[in-house]
Coordinates of C-alpha atoms and ligand atoms in Angstrom, one line a residue:
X2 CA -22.7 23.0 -29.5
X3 CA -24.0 19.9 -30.3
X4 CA -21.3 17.0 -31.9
X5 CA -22.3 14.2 -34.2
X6 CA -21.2 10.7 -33.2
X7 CA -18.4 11.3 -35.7
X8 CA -17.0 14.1 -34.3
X9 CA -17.4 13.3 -30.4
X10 CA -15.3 10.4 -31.3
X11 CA -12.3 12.3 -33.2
X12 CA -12.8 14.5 -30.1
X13 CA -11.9 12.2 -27.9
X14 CA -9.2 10.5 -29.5
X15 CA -7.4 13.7 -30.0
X16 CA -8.2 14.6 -26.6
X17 CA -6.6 11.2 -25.4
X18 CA -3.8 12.2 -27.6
X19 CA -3.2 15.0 -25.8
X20 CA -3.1 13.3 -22.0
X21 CA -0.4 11.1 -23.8
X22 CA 1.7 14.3 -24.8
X23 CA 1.0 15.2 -21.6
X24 CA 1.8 12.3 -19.7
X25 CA 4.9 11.9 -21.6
X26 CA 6.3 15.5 -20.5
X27 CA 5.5 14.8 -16.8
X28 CA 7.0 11.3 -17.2
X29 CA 9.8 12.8 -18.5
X30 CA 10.5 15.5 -15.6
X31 CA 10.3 13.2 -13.0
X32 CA 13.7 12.0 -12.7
X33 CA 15.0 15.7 -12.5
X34 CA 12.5 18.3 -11.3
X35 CA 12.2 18.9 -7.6
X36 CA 10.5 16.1 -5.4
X37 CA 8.1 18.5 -4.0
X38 CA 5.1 20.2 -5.4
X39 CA 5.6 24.0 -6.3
X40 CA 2.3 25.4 -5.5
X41 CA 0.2 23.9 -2.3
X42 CA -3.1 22.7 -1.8
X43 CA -5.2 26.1 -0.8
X44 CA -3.6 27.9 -3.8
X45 CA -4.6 25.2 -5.8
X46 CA -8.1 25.0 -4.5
X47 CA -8.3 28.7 -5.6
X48 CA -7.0 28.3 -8.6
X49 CA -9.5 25.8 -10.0
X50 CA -12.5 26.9 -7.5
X51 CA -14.4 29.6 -7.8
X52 CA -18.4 29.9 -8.5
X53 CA -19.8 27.0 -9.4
X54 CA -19.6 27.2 -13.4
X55 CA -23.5 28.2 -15.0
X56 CA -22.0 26.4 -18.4
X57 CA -19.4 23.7 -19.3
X58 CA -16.4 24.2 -21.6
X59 CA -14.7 22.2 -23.8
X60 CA -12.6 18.7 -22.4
X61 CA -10.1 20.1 -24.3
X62 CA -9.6 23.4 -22.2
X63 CA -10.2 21.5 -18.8
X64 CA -7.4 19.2 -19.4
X65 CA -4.9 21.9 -20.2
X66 CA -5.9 23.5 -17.1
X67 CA -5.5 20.2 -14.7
X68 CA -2.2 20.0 -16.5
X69 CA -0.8 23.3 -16.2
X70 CA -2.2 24.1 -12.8
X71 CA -3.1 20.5 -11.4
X72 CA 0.5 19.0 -12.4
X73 CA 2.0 21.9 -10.6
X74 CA 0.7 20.3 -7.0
X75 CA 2.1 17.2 -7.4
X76 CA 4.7 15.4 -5.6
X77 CA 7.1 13.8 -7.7
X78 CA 6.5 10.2 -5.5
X79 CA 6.2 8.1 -9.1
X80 CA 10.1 9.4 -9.3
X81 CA 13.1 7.7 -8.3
X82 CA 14.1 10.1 -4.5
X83 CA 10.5 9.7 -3.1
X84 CA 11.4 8.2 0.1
X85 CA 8.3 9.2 1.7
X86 CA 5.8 6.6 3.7
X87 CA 6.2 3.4 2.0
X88 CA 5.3 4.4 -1.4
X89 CA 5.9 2.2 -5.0
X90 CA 5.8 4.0 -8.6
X91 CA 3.8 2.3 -11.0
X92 CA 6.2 -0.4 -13.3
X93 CA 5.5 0.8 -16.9
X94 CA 3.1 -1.9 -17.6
X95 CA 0.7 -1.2 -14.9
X96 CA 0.7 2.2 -15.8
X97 CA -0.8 1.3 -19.2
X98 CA -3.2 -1.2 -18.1
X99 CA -4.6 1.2 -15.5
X100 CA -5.1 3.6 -18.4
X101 CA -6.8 0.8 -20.8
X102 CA -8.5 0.0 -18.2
X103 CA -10.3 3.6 -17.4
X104 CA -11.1 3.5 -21.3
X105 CA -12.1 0.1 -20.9
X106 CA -14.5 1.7 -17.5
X107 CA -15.4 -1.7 -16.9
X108 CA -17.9 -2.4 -13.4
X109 CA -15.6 -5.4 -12.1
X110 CA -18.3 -6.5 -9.5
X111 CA -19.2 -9.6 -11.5
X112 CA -18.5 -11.8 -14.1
X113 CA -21.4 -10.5 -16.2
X114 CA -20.8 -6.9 -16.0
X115 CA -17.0 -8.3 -16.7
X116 CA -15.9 -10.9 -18.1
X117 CA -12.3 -9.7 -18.0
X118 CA -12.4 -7.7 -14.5
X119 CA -13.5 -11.0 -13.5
X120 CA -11.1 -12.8 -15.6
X121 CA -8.0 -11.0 -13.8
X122 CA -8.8 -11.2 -10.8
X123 CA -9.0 -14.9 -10.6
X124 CA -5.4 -14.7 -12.4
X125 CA -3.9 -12.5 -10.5
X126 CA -5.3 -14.4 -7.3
X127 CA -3.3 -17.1 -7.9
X128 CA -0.1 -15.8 -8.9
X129 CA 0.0 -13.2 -6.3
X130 CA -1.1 -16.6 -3.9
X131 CA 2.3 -18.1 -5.7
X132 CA 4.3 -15.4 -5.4
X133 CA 3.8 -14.4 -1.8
X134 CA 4.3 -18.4 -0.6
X135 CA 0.2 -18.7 0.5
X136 CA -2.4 -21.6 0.7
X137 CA -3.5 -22.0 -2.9
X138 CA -7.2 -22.4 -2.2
X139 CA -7.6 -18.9 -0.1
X140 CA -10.1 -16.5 -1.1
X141 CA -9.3 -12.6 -1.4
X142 CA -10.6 -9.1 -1.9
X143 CA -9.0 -6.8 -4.2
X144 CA -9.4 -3.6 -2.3
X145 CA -7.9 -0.4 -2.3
X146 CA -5.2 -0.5 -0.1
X147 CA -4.0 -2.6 3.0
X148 CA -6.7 -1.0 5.2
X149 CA -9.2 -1.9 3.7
X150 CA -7.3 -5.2 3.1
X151 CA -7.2 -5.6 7.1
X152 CA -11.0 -4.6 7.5
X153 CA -12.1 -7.7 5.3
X154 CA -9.5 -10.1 6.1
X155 CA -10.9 -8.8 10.1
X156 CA -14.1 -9.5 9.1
X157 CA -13.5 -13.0 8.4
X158 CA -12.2 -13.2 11.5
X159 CA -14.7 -11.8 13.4
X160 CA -17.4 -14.0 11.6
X161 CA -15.4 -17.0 11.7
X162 CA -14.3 -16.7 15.8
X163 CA -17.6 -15.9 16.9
X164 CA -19.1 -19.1 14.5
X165 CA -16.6 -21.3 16.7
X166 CA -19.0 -20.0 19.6
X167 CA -22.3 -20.5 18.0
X168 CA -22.7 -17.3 16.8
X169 CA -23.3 -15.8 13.9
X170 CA -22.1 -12.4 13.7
X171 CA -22.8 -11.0 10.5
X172 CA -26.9 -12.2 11.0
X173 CA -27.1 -11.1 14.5
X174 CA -24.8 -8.4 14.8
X175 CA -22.7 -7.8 17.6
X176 CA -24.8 -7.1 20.5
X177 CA -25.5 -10.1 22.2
X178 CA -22.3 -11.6 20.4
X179 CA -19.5 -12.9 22.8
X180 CA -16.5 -10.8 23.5
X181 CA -13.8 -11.1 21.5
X182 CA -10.3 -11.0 22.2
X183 CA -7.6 -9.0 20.0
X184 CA -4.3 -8.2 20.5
X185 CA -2.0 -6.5 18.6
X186 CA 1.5 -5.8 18.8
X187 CA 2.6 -2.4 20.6
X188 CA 4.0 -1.7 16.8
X189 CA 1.3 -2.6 15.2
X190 CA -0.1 0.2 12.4
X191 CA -2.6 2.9 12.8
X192 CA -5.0 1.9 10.0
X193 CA -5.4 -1.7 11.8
X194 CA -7.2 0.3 15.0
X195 CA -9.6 1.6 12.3
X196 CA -10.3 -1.5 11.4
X197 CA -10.7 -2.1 14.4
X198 CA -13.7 0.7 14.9
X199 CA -15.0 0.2 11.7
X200 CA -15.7 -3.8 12.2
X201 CA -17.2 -2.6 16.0
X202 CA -14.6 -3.7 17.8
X203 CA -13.5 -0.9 18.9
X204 CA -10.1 1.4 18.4
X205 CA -9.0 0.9 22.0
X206 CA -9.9 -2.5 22.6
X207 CA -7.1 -4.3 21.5
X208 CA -4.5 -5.7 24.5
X209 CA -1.4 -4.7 23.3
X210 CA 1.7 -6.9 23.0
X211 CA 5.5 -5.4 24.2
X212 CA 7.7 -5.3 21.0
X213 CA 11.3 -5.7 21.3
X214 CA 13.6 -3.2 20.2
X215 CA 13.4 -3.4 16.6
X216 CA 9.6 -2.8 16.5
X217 CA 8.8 -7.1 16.6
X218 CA 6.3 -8.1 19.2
X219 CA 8.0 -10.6 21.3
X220 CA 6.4 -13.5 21.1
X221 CA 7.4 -14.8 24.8
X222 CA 5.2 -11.8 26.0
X223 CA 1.7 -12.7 24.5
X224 CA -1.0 -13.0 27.1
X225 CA -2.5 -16.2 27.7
X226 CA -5.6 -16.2 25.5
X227 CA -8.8 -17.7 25.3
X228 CA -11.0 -18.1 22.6
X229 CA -12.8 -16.2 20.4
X230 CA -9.5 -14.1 19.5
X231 CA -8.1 -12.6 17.1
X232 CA -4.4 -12.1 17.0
X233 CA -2.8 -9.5 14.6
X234 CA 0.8 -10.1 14.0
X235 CA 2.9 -7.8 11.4
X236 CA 5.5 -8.5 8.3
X237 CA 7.2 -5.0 7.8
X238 CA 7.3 -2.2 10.4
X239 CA 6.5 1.1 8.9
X240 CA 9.2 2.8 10.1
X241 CA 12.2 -0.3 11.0
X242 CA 10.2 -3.0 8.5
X243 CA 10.8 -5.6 11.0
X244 CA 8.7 -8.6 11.1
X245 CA 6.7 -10.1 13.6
X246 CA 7.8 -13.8 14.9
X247 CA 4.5 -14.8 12.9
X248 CA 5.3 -18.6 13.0
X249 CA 6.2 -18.6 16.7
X250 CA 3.1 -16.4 17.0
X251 CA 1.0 -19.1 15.5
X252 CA 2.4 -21.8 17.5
X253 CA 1.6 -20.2 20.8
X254 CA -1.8 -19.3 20.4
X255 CA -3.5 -22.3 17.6
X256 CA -7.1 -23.2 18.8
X257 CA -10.2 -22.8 16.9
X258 CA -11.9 -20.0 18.1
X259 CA -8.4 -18.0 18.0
X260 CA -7.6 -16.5 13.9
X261 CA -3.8 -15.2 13.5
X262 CA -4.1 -12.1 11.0
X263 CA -1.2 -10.7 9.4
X264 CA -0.8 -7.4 8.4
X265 CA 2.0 -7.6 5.5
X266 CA 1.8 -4.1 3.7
X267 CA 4.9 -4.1 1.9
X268 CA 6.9 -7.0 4.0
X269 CA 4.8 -9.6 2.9
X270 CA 6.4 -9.0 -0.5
X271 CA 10.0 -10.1 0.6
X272 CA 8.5 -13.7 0.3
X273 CA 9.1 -13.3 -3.2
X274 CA 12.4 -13.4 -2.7
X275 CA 14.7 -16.2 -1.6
X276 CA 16.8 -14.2 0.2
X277 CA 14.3 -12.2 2.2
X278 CA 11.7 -14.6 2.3
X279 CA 13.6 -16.1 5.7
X280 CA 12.1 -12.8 7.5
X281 CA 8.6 -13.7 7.2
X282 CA 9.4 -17.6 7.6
X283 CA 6.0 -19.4 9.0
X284 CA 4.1 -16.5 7.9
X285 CA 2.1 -19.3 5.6
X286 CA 0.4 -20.8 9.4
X287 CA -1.4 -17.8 9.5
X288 CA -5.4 -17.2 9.0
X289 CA -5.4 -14.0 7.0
X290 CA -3.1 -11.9 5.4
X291 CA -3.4 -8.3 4.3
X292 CA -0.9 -6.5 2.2
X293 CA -0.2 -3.7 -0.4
X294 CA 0.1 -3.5 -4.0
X295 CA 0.7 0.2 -4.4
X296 CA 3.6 -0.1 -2.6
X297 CA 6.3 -2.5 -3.3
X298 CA 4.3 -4.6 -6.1
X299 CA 4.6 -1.1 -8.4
X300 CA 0.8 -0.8 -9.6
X301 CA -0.5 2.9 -9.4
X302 CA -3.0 3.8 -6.5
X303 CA -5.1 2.4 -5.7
X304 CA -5.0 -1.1 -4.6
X305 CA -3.9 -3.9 -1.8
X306 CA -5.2 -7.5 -1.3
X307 CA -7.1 -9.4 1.7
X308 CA -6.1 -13.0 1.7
X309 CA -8.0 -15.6 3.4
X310 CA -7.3 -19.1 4.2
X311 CA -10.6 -20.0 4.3
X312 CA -12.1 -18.6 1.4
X313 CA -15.5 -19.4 2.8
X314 CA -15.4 -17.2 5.7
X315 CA -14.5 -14.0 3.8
X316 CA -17.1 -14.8 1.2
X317 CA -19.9 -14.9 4.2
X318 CA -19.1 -11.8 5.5
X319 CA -18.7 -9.6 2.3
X320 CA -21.2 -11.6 0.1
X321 CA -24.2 -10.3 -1.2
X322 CA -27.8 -11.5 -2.5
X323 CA -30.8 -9.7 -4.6
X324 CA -32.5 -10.6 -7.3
X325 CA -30.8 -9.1 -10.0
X326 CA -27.9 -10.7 -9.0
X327 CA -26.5 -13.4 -10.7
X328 CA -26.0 -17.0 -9.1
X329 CA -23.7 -19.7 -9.5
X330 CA -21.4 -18.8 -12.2
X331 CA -17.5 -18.7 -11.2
X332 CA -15.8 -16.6 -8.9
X333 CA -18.0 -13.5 -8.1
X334 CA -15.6 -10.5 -7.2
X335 CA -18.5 -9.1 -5.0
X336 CA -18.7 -11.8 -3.1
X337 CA -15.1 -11.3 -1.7
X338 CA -15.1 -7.5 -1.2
X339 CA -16.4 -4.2 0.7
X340 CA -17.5 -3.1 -2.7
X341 CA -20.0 -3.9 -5.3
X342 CA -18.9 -1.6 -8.0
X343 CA -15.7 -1.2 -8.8
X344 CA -12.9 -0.5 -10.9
X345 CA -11.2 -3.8 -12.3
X346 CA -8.3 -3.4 -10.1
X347 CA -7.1 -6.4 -11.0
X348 CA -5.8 -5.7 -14.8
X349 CA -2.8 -3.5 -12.8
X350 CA -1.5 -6.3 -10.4
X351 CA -1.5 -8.6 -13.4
X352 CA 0.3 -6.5 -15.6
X353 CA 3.0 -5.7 -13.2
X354 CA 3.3 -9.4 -12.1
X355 CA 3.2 -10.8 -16.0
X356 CA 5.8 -8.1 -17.0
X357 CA 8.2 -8.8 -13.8
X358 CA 8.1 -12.4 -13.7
X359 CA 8.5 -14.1 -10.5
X360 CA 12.3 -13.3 -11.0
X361 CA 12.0 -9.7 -11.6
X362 CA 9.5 -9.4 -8.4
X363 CA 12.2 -11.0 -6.8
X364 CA 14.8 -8.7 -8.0
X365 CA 12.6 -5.3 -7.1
X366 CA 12.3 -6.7 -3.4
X367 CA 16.3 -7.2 -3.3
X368 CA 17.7 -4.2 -5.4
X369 CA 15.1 -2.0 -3.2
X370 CA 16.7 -3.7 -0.1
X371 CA 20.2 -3.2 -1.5
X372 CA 19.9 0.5 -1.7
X373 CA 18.6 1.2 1.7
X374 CA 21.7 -0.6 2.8
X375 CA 23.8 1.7 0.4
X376 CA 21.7 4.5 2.2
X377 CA 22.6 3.4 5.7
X378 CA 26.2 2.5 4.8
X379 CA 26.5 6.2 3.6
X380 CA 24.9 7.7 6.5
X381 CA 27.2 5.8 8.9
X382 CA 30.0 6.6 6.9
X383 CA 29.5 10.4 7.6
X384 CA 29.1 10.2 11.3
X385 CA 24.9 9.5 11.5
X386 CA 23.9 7.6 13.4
X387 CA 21.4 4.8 12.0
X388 CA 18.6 4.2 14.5
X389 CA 16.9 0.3 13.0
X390 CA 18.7 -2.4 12.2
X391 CA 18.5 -2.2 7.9
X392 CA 16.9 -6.2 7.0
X393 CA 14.7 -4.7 4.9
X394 CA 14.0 -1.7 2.5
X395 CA 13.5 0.7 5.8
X396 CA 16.1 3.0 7.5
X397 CA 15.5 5.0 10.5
X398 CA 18.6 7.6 11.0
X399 CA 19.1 10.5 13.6
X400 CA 21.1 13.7 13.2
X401 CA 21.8 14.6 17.1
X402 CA 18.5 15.6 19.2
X403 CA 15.1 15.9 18.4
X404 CA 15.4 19.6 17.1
X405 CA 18.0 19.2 14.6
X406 CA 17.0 16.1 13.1
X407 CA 13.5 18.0 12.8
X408 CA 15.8 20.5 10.7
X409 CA 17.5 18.5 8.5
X410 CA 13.6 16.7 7.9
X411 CA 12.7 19.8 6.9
X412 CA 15.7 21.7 4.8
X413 CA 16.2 17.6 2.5
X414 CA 12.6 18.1 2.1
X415 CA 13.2 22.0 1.2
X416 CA 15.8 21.2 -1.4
X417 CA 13.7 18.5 -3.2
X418 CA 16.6 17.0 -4.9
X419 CA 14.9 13.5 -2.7
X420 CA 11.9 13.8 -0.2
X421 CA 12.3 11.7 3.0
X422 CA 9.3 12.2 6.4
X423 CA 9.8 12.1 9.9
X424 CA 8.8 9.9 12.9
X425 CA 9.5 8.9 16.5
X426 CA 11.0 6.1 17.0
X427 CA 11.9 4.7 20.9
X428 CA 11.5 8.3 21.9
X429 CA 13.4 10.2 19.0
X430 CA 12.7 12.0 16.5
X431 CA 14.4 10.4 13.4
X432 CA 14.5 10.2 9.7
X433 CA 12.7 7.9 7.4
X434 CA 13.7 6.7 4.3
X435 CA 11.8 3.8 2.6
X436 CA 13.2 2.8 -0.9
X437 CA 10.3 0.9 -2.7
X438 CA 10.0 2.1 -6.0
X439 CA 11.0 0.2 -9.6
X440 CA 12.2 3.7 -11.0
X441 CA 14.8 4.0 -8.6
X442 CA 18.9 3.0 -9.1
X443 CA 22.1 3.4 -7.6
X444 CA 22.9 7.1 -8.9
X445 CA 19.5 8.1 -7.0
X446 CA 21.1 6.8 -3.6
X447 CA 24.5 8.9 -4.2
X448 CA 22.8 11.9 -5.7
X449 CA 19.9 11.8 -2.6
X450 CA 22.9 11.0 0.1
X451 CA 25.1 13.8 -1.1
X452 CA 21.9 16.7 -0.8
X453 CA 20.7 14.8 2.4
X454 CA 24.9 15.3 4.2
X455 CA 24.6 18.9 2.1
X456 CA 21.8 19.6 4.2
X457 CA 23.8 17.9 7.4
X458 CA 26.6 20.1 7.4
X459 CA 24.6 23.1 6.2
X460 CA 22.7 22.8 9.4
X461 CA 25.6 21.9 11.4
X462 CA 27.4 25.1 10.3
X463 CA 24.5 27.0 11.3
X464 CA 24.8 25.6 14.9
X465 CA 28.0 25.8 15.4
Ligands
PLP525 C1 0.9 1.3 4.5 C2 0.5 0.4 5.6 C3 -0.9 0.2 5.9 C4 -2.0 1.0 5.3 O1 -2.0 0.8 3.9 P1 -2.9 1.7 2.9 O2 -2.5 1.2 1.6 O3 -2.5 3.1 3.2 O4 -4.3 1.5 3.3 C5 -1.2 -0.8 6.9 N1 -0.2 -1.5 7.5 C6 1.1 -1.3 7.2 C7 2.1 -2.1 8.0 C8 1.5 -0.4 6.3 O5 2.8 -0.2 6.0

C-alpha cells in the first residue's frame, strides 16, 4: 500500500505513541517483576526467525511483536536489584535525550553533518573534564564503552611513546617501530588485553605487575622500566573496586617516552565526590584516562569516554583527511574517535550530567557506595563472610566452599527478586554485587538481602 506524505507522518506519530505506551508499561514493571528474563535467547531466536519474509508488514504489527515477544528476553538491569557486572540504569533524562536523539538520527561525525552532536560533545567534554578532577585542555573520544575508551586513549600512547623515539607509528606502522614496554597490573581488566591485540601489541605482551590483596598493584613491585612504555594503572577493580596507587604509580615511572594510562570504568567517577575522591587521589598526573558512562554516570548503552592529556596525540592517531571533509572549523568529533559516523552520543552524558548537577553526581557515587556497605553490613550480620574490603560500590562475599557459593549464585539468580554474578576471587569462588544504578534505594538492599539469606538457609537446609 502506498501512504501519502500525510499519512506516513500520522503513522509514525501514532506509532511513536505506541512505543511510549509501551515504554511506560515496561518502565513500570521494573521495580517488581522478576530480575531475570522469562524466555531465553534460542526460543527467542525462534520466535522471531523463521524464513526470511518475501513481503514486509506493517511498523505497527512489528513493534507489538518486539514488545510482546522481545520484552519477554529482557533482563530487568534498568531496575533497582540488578547487581550484575558493573551496570548503571539510565537517569530519566538520559533516557529521553537518547530517544530525541534517535528521532533527531543525527550523524555526529562533524560539525556540519551536526551542529548539535557537535555542540554536546564539546559541552559535555568539559563538564565531564570538571567533574572527574582532569586537565582542562585534554582531548577525548566519545565511544561506546571503556574498551573502546582504552583502545584510543592506547593509541595515543602508542603514537605518542614511539614519537619520543623518532618514530612515527601511525605512518609507518609497527614493523620496524621500536618495542614497546606495557605493563599492567596482575588485576588489570580483560578488555584492556584486547586493546592490547587490537592496537598490535599483543594480548600477552604485557609484564604484569603483583597486586596486593585487595586487587591494587603494588606500586613498590613495578619493574624498572625503560622507555618507550606504556603503564596501565586501574581506578575500580571489577570485582573489589579497589584503586590503583595511580599517583605513586606516576611518580615511579615519569620520563618522556613512558605514558601512565588509567583505566577508570566506573571508579574514576568517585572523583566526583569529595568523600571518595581521596581513593583515586593523583589520578590527575596521569596521561590518559578511560572510563564508563553506562555504568555509574546513568546514560543508557552505549557509551564511555577516552581522555587525553594531550589532546594532540589522540587527534593524530584517530584523525582523518579526504576531500570531502571539512577543515578548520571547531572541534571535529572524528578527529578524536575510532568512528566516523556515529550516533550523537553525547546528547545522553549531557542530559544526565545537566539534570544531576555536580551535587547530585556526587550524591549517586555516595548513596550507591552507602548501600553496598548496607549490603555487606547485612551479610556479616548473618554469618557471611565478606571477601573485599567495601571502599567502594563493590562487594565480594562467600557462602562456605566453592560449591555452595556456586549454589546460592545460582538459586538468588533463580528467584529473581535481585540478580547478583559470580567470580573468583584469590582462589574462591564468591559472590558479586555491584550497586551502581540511580533507580535503586534502601528498601531494594533489605528486600534483595532478605531473598539473597532466603536462599542461604534454603541451601543450607538442603546440606545439612
Ligand atoms: C566494565 C569495565 C571495562 C569494559 O567496559 P565496557 O563498557 O564493557 O567496554 C573495562 N575496564 C573496567 C575496569 C571495567 O569495569
Amino acid at each position: 500500500m502506498r501512504v501519502d506524505r500525510h499519512e506516513s507522518r500520522e503513522s509514525i506519530c501514532e506509532l511513536l505513541g505506541d512505543v511510549q505506551e509501551r515504554a511506560a508499561r515496561f518502565l513500570e514493571s521494573l521495580p517488581e517483576r522478576r530480575v531475570t528474563a522469562a524466555r531465553g535467547a534460542d526460543d527467542l531466536a525462534q520466535a522471531l526467525g523463521g524464513a526470511l519474509p518475501r513481503l514486509g508488514r506493517p511498523a505497527s504489527e512489528i513493534l507489538a511483536q518486539l514488545d510482546e515477544i522481545g520484552s519477554q528476553g529482557t533482563v530487568a538491569s534498568a531496575g533497582p536489584r540488578y547487581f550484575g557486572f558493573v551496570t548503571g540504569g539510565a537517569v530519566p533524562a538520559s533516557l529521553a535525550a537518547n530517544w530525541l536523539a534517535a528521532v533527531w538520527d543525527q550523524n555526529s561525525f562533524s560539525e556540519v553533518s551536526s551542529p548539535i552532536g557537535a555542540a554536546v560533545e564539546s559541552v559535555a567534554l568539559q563538564w565531564v573534564l570538571e567533574l572527574l578532577g582532569l586537565p582542562a585542555t585534554s582531548g577525548a573520544a566519545f565511544v561506546t564503552g571503556a574498551t573502546m575508551a582504552n583502545f584510543a586513549a592506547l593509541a595515543a600512547a602508542r603514537r605518542s611513546v614511539l614519537l619520543a623515539h623518532g618514530y612515527d607509528v601511525d605512518r609507518a606502522g609497527l614493523h620496524g617501530a621500536p618495542a614497546i614496554t606495557l605493563v599492567a597490573g596482575e588485576q588489570a581488566h580483560a578488555t584492556l588485553f584486547k586493546a592490547f591485540g587490537m592496537l598490535g601489541l599483543g594480548r600477552e605482551q604485557a609484564v604484569r605487575v603483583p597486586a596486593d590483596a585487595q586487587g591494587r598493584m603494588r606500586a613498590d613491585a613495578l619493574p624498572k622500566i625503560a622507555g618507550p612504555a606504556i603503564v596501565c594503572t586501574q581506578v575500580g577493580n571489577v570485582n573489589s573496586g579497589a584503586f590503583d596507587p595511580v599517583g605513586a604509580i606516576c611518580d615511579a615511572v615519569r620520563r618522556d617516552d613512558v605514558w601512565v594510562h588509567v583505566d577508570g570504568a566506573f571508579g574514576l567517577w568517585a572523583r566526583a565526590s569529595r568523600k571518595f575522591g581521596a581513593l583515586a587521589a593523583g589520578v590527575e598526573r596521569a596521561d590518559s584516562w578511560a572510563t564508563d558512562a553506562h555504568k555509574w554516570l546513568n546514560v543508557p548503552y552505549d557509551s564511555g569516554v577516552a581522555i587525553v592529556r594531550d589532546a594532540d596525540a589522540l587527534r593524530c592517531a584517530m584523525s582523518l583527511e579526504a576531500a570531502y571533509l571539512p577543515e578548520g572549523l571547531g572541534r571535529e568529533p572524528f578527529d578524536y574517535t575510532p568512528e566516523s559516523s556515529r550516533r550523537a552520543r553525547g546528547l545522553e552524558i549531557w542530559a544526565a550530567i545537566a539534570s544531576l548537577g555536580r551535587e547530585g553526581v556526587a550524591e549517586l557515587v555516595e548513596r550507591t557506595c552507602r548501600h553496598a556497605r548496607r549490603f555487606a553490613e547485612g551479610l556479616r550480620e548473618a554469618g557471611c563472610e565478606v571477601l573485599n574490603d567495601v571502599v567502594l560500590n563493590q562487594v565480594l562475599v562467600s557462602f562456605g566452599d566453592d560449591r555452595t557459593t556456586s549454589e546460592v549464585i545460582r538459586r538468588v539468580q533463580r528467584d529473581g527478586t535481585c540478580w547478583c554474578g559470580g567470580t573468583r576471587w584469590d582462589g574462591r569462588t564468591a559472590m558479586r554485587i555491584s550497586v551502581s544504578s540511580w533507580a535503586t534505594t534502601s528498601d531494594d538492599i533489605e528486600r534483595s538481602l532478605a531473598a539473597i539469606l532466603g536462599v542461604v538457609g534454603g541451601v543450607a537446609r538442603k546440606q545439612g
